mmCIF file of C-alpha atoms in Angstrom:
data_model
loop_
_atom_site.group_PDB
_atom_site.id
_atom_site.type_symbol
_atom_site.label_atom_id
_atom_site.label_comp_id
_atom_site.label_asym_id
_atom_site.label_seq_id
_atom_site.Cartn_x
_atom_site.Cartn_y
_atom_site.Cartn_z
ATOM 1 C CA UNK A 257 14.399 -14.116 2.165
ATOM 2 C CA UNK A 258 14.199 -11.925 -0.976
ATOM 3 C CA UNK A 259 13.656 -9.073 0.786
ATOM 4 C CA UNK A 260 16.940 -6.729 0.779
ATOM 5 C CA UNK A 261 16.736 -3.616 3.593
ATOM 6 C CA UNK A 262 17.968 -1.487 0.797
ATOM 7 C CA UNK A 263 14.619 -2.164 -1.116
ATOM 8 C CA UNK A 264 12.584 -1.630 1.778
ATOM 9 C CA UNK A 265 14.503 1.960 2.592
ATOM 10 C CA UNK A 266 14.306 2.907 -1.293
ATOM 11 C CA UNK A 267 10.606 2.314 -1.075
ATOM 12 C CA UNK A 268 10.156 4.334 2.170
ATOM 13 C CA UNK A 269 12.338 7.172 0.925
ATOM 14 C CA UNK A 270 10.200 7.147 -2.555
ATOM 15 C CA UNK A 271 6.946 7.334 -0.481
ATOM 16 C CA UNK A 272 8.001 9.815 1.702
ATOM 17 C CA UNK A 273 9.331 12.199 -1.075
ATOM 18 C CA UNK A 274 6.357 11.893 -3.297
ATOM 19 C CA UNK A 275 3.761 14.378 -3.854
ATOM 20 C CA UNK A 276 1.172 11.638 -3.612
ATOM 21 C CA UNK A 277 1.239 7.664 -3.232
ATOM 22 C CA UNK A 278 -1.254 5.981 -4.906
ATOM 23 C CA UNK A 279 -2.075 2.499 -3.782
ATOM 24 C CA UNK A 280 -3.441 -0.011 -5.770
ATOM 25 C CA UNK A 281 -4.947 -3.792 -5.579
ATOM 26 C CA UNK A 282 -7.714 -5.671 -6.316
ATOM 27 C CA UNK A 283 -9.644 -8.904 -5.193
ATOM 28 C CA UNK A 284 -8.153 -10.998 -2.448
ATOM 29 C CA UNK A 285 -4.975 -8.415 -2.432
ATOM 30 C CA UNK A 286 -7.298 -5.512 -1.835
ATOM 31 C CA UNK A 287 -7.920 -6.460 1.826
ATOM 32 C CA UNK A 288 -3.767 -5.855 2.424
ATOM 33 C CA UNK A 289 -4.197 -2.656 0.566
ATOM 34 C CA UNK A 290 -6.916 -1.421 2.900
ATOM 35 C CA UNK A 291 -5.157 -2.497 5.751
ATOM 36 C CA UNK A 292 -1.933 -0.727 4.653
ATOM 37 C CA UNK A 293 -4.062 2.476 3.752
ATOM 38 C CA UNK A 294 -6.090 2.597 7.239
ATOM 39 C CA UNK A 295 -2.770 2.538 9.121
ATOM 40 C CA UNK A 296 -0.392 4.069 6.694
ATOM 41 C CA UNK A 297 -2.499 7.364 6.079
ATOM 42 C CA UNK A 298 -1.763 7.957 9.539
ATOM 43 C CA UNK A 299 2.071 8.357 8.909
ATOM 44 C CA UNK A 300 1.702 9.463 5.412
ATOM 45 C CA UNK A 301 -0.882 11.606 4.825
ATOM 46 C CA UNK A 302 -0.473 11.779 1.099
ATOM 47 C CA UNK A 303 -1.619 8.079 0.674
ATOM 48 C CA UNK A 304 -4.506 7.293 -1.386
ATOM 49 C CA UNK A 305 -6.271 3.838 -1.810
ATOM 50 C CA UNK A 306 -7.581 3.428 -5.456
ATOM 51 C CA UNK A 307 -9.803 2.637 -7.098
ATOM 52 C CA UNK A 308 -12.289 4.420 -4.908
ATOM 53 C CA UNK A 309 -15.671 4.958 -5.521
ATOM 54 C CA UNK A 310 -15.980 2.074 -7.977
ATOM 55 C CA UNK A 311 -13.893 3.798 -10.620
ATOM 56 C CA UNK A 312 -10.917 1.932 -12.138
ATOM 57 C CA UNK A 313 -7.755 2.848 -11.123
ATOM 58 C CA UNK A 314 -6.376 4.237 -14.148
ATOM 59 C CA UNK A 315 -9.449 6.918 -13.343
ATOM 60 C CA UNK A 316 -8.014 7.708 -10.176
ATOM 61 C CA UNK A 317 -4.335 7.962 -11.808
ATOM 62 C CA UNK A 318 -5.237 10.639 -14.499
ATOM 63 C CA UNK A 319 -3.336 13.240 -12.430
ATOM 64 C CA UNK A 320 -0.382 11.288 -11.518
ATOM 65 C CA UNK A 321 2.829 12.207 -12.699
ATOM 66 C CA UNK A 322 6.442 12.071 -11.885
ATOM 67 C CA UNK A 323 5.716 13.510 -8.555
ATOM 68 C CA UNK A 324 3.926 10.550 -7.437
ATOM 69 C CA UNK A 325 4.443 7.303 -6.569
ATOM 70 C CA UNK A 326 1.909 4.209 -7.150
ATOM 71 C CA UNK A 327 2.236 1.206 -4.780
ATOM 72 C CA UNK A 328 0.965 -2.161 -6.290
ATOM 73 C CA UNK A 329 0.119 -5.204 -4.832
ATOM 74 C CA UNK A 330 -0.489 -8.145 -6.886
ATOM 75 C CA UNK A 331 0.304 -11.883 -6.707
ATOM 76 C CA UNK A 332 -0.053 -14.995 -8.774
ATOM 77 C CA UNK A 333 -2.465 -14.955 -10.847
ATOM 78 C CA UNK A 334 -1.516 -11.246 -11.631
ATOM 79 C CA UNK A 335 -4.899 -8.962 -11.664
ATOM 80 C CA UNK A 336 -4.752 -7.335 -15.182
ATOM 81 C CA UNK A 337 -6.355 -4.057 -13.426
ATOM 82 C CA UNK A 338 -3.412 -3.840 -11.481
ATOM 83 C CA UNK A 339 -0.929 -4.618 -14.611
ATOM 84 C CA UNK A 340 -2.766 -2.141 -16.616
ATOM 85 C CA UNK A 341 -2.683 0.630 -13.905
ATOM 86 C CA UNK A 342 1.210 0.048 -13.521
ATOM 87 C CA UNK A 343 1.480 0.550 -17.666
ATOM 88 C CA UNK A 344 -0.756 3.555 -17.269
ATOM 89 C CA UNK A 345 1.529 5.213 -14.493
ATOM 90 C CA UNK A 346 4.888 4.264 -15.917
ATOM 91 C CA UNK A 347 3.858 6.250 -19.090
ATOM 92 C CA UNK A 348 3.144 9.123 -17.203
ATOM 93 C CA UNK A 349 6.509 9.040 -15.360
ATOM 94 C CA UNK A 350 4.900 7.806 -11.950
ATOM 95 C CA UNK A 351 7.402 5.827 -9.852
ATOM 96 C CA UNK A 352 6.389 2.213 -9.218
ATOM 97 C CA UNK A 353 6.729 0.111 -5.583
ATOM 98 C CA UNK A 354 5.645 -3.099 -6.526
ATOM 99 C CA UNK A 355 4.625 -5.883 -4.105
ATOM 100 C CA UNK A 356 4.659 -9.180 -5.688
ATOM 101 C CA UNK A 357 5.908 -12.738 -5.512
ATOM 102 C CA UNK A 358 8.321 -12.125 -8.400
ATOM 103 C CA UNK A 359 10.192 -8.848 -9.634
ATOM 104 C CA UNK A 360 9.330 -8.877 -13.341
ATOM 105 C CA UNK A 361 5.563 -9.418 -14.006
ATOM 106 C CA UNK A 362 5.218 -7.609 -17.316
ATOM 107 C CA UNK A 363 7.665 -6.340 -19.744
ATOM 108 C CA UNK A 364 5.649 -3.365 -20.101
ATOM 109 C CA UNK A 365 6.922 -1.596 -17.124
ATOM 110 C CA UNK A 366 9.728 -1.648 -15.037
ATOM 111 C CA UNK A 367 9.208 -0.862 -11.013
ATOM 112 C CA UNK A 368 11.708 1.545 -9.403
ATOM 113 C CA UNK A 369 11.654 -1.115 -6.422
ATOM 114 C CA UNK A 370 9.966 -4.714 -6.169
ATOM 115 C CA UNK A 371 9.242 -6.264 -2.854
ATOM 116 C CA UNK A 372 9.123 -9.664 -3.120
ATOM 117 C CA UNK A 373 6.853 -11.905 -0.784
ATOM 118 C CA UNK A 374 6.245 -15.730 -1.257
ATOM 119 C CA UNK A 375 2.803 -16.423 -1.661
ATOM 120 C CA UNK A 376 3.367 -20.547 -1.538
ATOM 121 C CA UNK A 377 0.771 -22.430 0.124
ATOM 122 C CA UNK A 378 -0.412 -25.567 0.863
ATOM 123 C CA UNK A 379 -3.914 -25.132 -0.423
ATOM 124 C CA UNK A 380 -5.233 -23.948 -3.858
ATOM 125 C CA UNK A 381 -5.315 -19.942 -2.784
ATOM 126 C CA UNK A 382 -2.130 -17.942 -2.135
ATOM 127 C CA UNK A 383 -0.744 -17.377 1.359
ATOM 128 C CA UNK A 384 -0.467 -13.655 2.387
ATOM 129 C CA UNK A 385 1.587 -14.151 5.591
ATOM 130 C CA UNK A 386 4.753 -13.138 3.692
ATOM 131 C CA UNK A 387 3.084 -10.032 1.969
ATOM 132 C CA UNK A 388 1.143 -8.657 5.493
ATOM 133 C CA UNK A 389 5.085 -8.910 6.857
ATOM 134 C CA UNK A 390 6.491 -6.671 4.129
ATOM 135 C CA UNK A 391 3.239 -4.232 4.799
ATOM 136 C CA UNK A 392 4.113 -4.326 8.421
ATOM 137 C CA UNK A 393 7.828 -3.440 7.949
ATOM 138 C CA UNK A 394 6.802 -0.467 5.522
ATOM 139 C CA UNK A 395 4.832 0.588 8.066
ATOM 140 C CA UNK A 396 7.285 0.584 10.718
ATOM 141 C CA UNK A 397 9.572 2.567 8.311
ATOM 142 C CA UNK A 398 7.151 5.078 7.364
ATOM 143 C CA UNK A 399 6.433 5.827 11.029
ATOM 144 C CA UNK A 400 10.078 5.782 11.949
ATOM 145 C CA UNK A 401 11.081 8.004 8.926
ATOM 146 C CA UNK A 402 7.964 10.310 9.200
ATOM 147 C CA UNK A 403 9.558 11.473 12.647
ATOM 148 C CA UNK A 404 7.789 13.484 15.033
ATOM 149 C CA UNK A 405 5.437 14.795 12.504
ATOM 150 C CA UNK A 406 3.949 10.968 11.831
ATOM 151 C CA UNK A 407 3.726 10.625 15.603
ATOM 152 C CA UNK A 408 1.912 13.489 16.357
ATOM 153 C CA UNK A 409 -0.622 12.531 13.387
ATOM 154 C CA UNK A 410 -0.869 8.938 15.059
ATOM 155 C CA UNK A 411 -1.320 10.844 18.469
ATOM 156 C CA UNK A 412 -4.213 12.936 17.052
ATOM 157 C CA UNK A 413 -6.115 9.864 15.612
ATOM 158 C CA UNK A 414 -5.797 7.684 18.928
ATOM 159 C CA UNK A 415 -6.948 10.882 20.898
ATOM 160 C CA UNK A 416 -9.671 11.342 18.267
ATOM 161 C CA UNK A 417 -10.653 7.707 18.828
ATOM 162 C CA UNK A 418 -10.944 8.095 22.343
ATOM 163 C CA UNK A 419 -13.231 11.319 22.300
ATOM 164 C CA UNK A 420 -15.398 9.751 20.115
ATOM 165 C CA UNK A 421 -15.619 6.559 22.306
ATOM 166 C CA UNK A 422 -14.557 4.373 19.152
ATOM 167 C CA UNK A 423 -13.184 1.667 21.483
ATOM 168 C CA UNK A 424 -15.655 -0.575 23.357
ATOM 169 C CA UNK A 425 -14.572 -0.719 27.191
ATOM 170 C CA UNK A 426 -15.453 -3.847 28.788
ATOM 171 C CA UNK A 427 -16.772 -2.817 32.531
ATOM 172 C CA UNK A 428 -14.937 -4.469 35.352
ATOM 173 C CA UNK A 429 -16.544 -6.728 37.245
#
């Protein structure tokens, strides 16, 4: 209910206009980031999931600058590693797209856009259904705004998967 369409469009425009889009999350939100990267890189080849190779996100942001975007996912309780990566990126002029449950999570950086998703649940841990919905809408927007080039990349991925028999096909009985 706090997700404004203009914020989604701004996030998509920032990502499509960036030289490189870094995507970071840790612990439970890493699964969300991994999924977004797996699908999103087909529409946005400049998308990089960090940290990679057991580095810290800051190691992977060492070349980031004002031409780049850091997309960061963190929810209550906020991850120190993600906050530190955002602070580091902000000092370098890197634009930040924050996906969280609150729009201001640190006074030491201000995201260009914050996409808010509730994580309120009936159990001790956060529920990420809202965050997943935000990510799905972002993916749809990247494909839509990526136009024919994004569609062609997705088709190439699908063709490759079929060529290497990536999918199991049940024999008809």
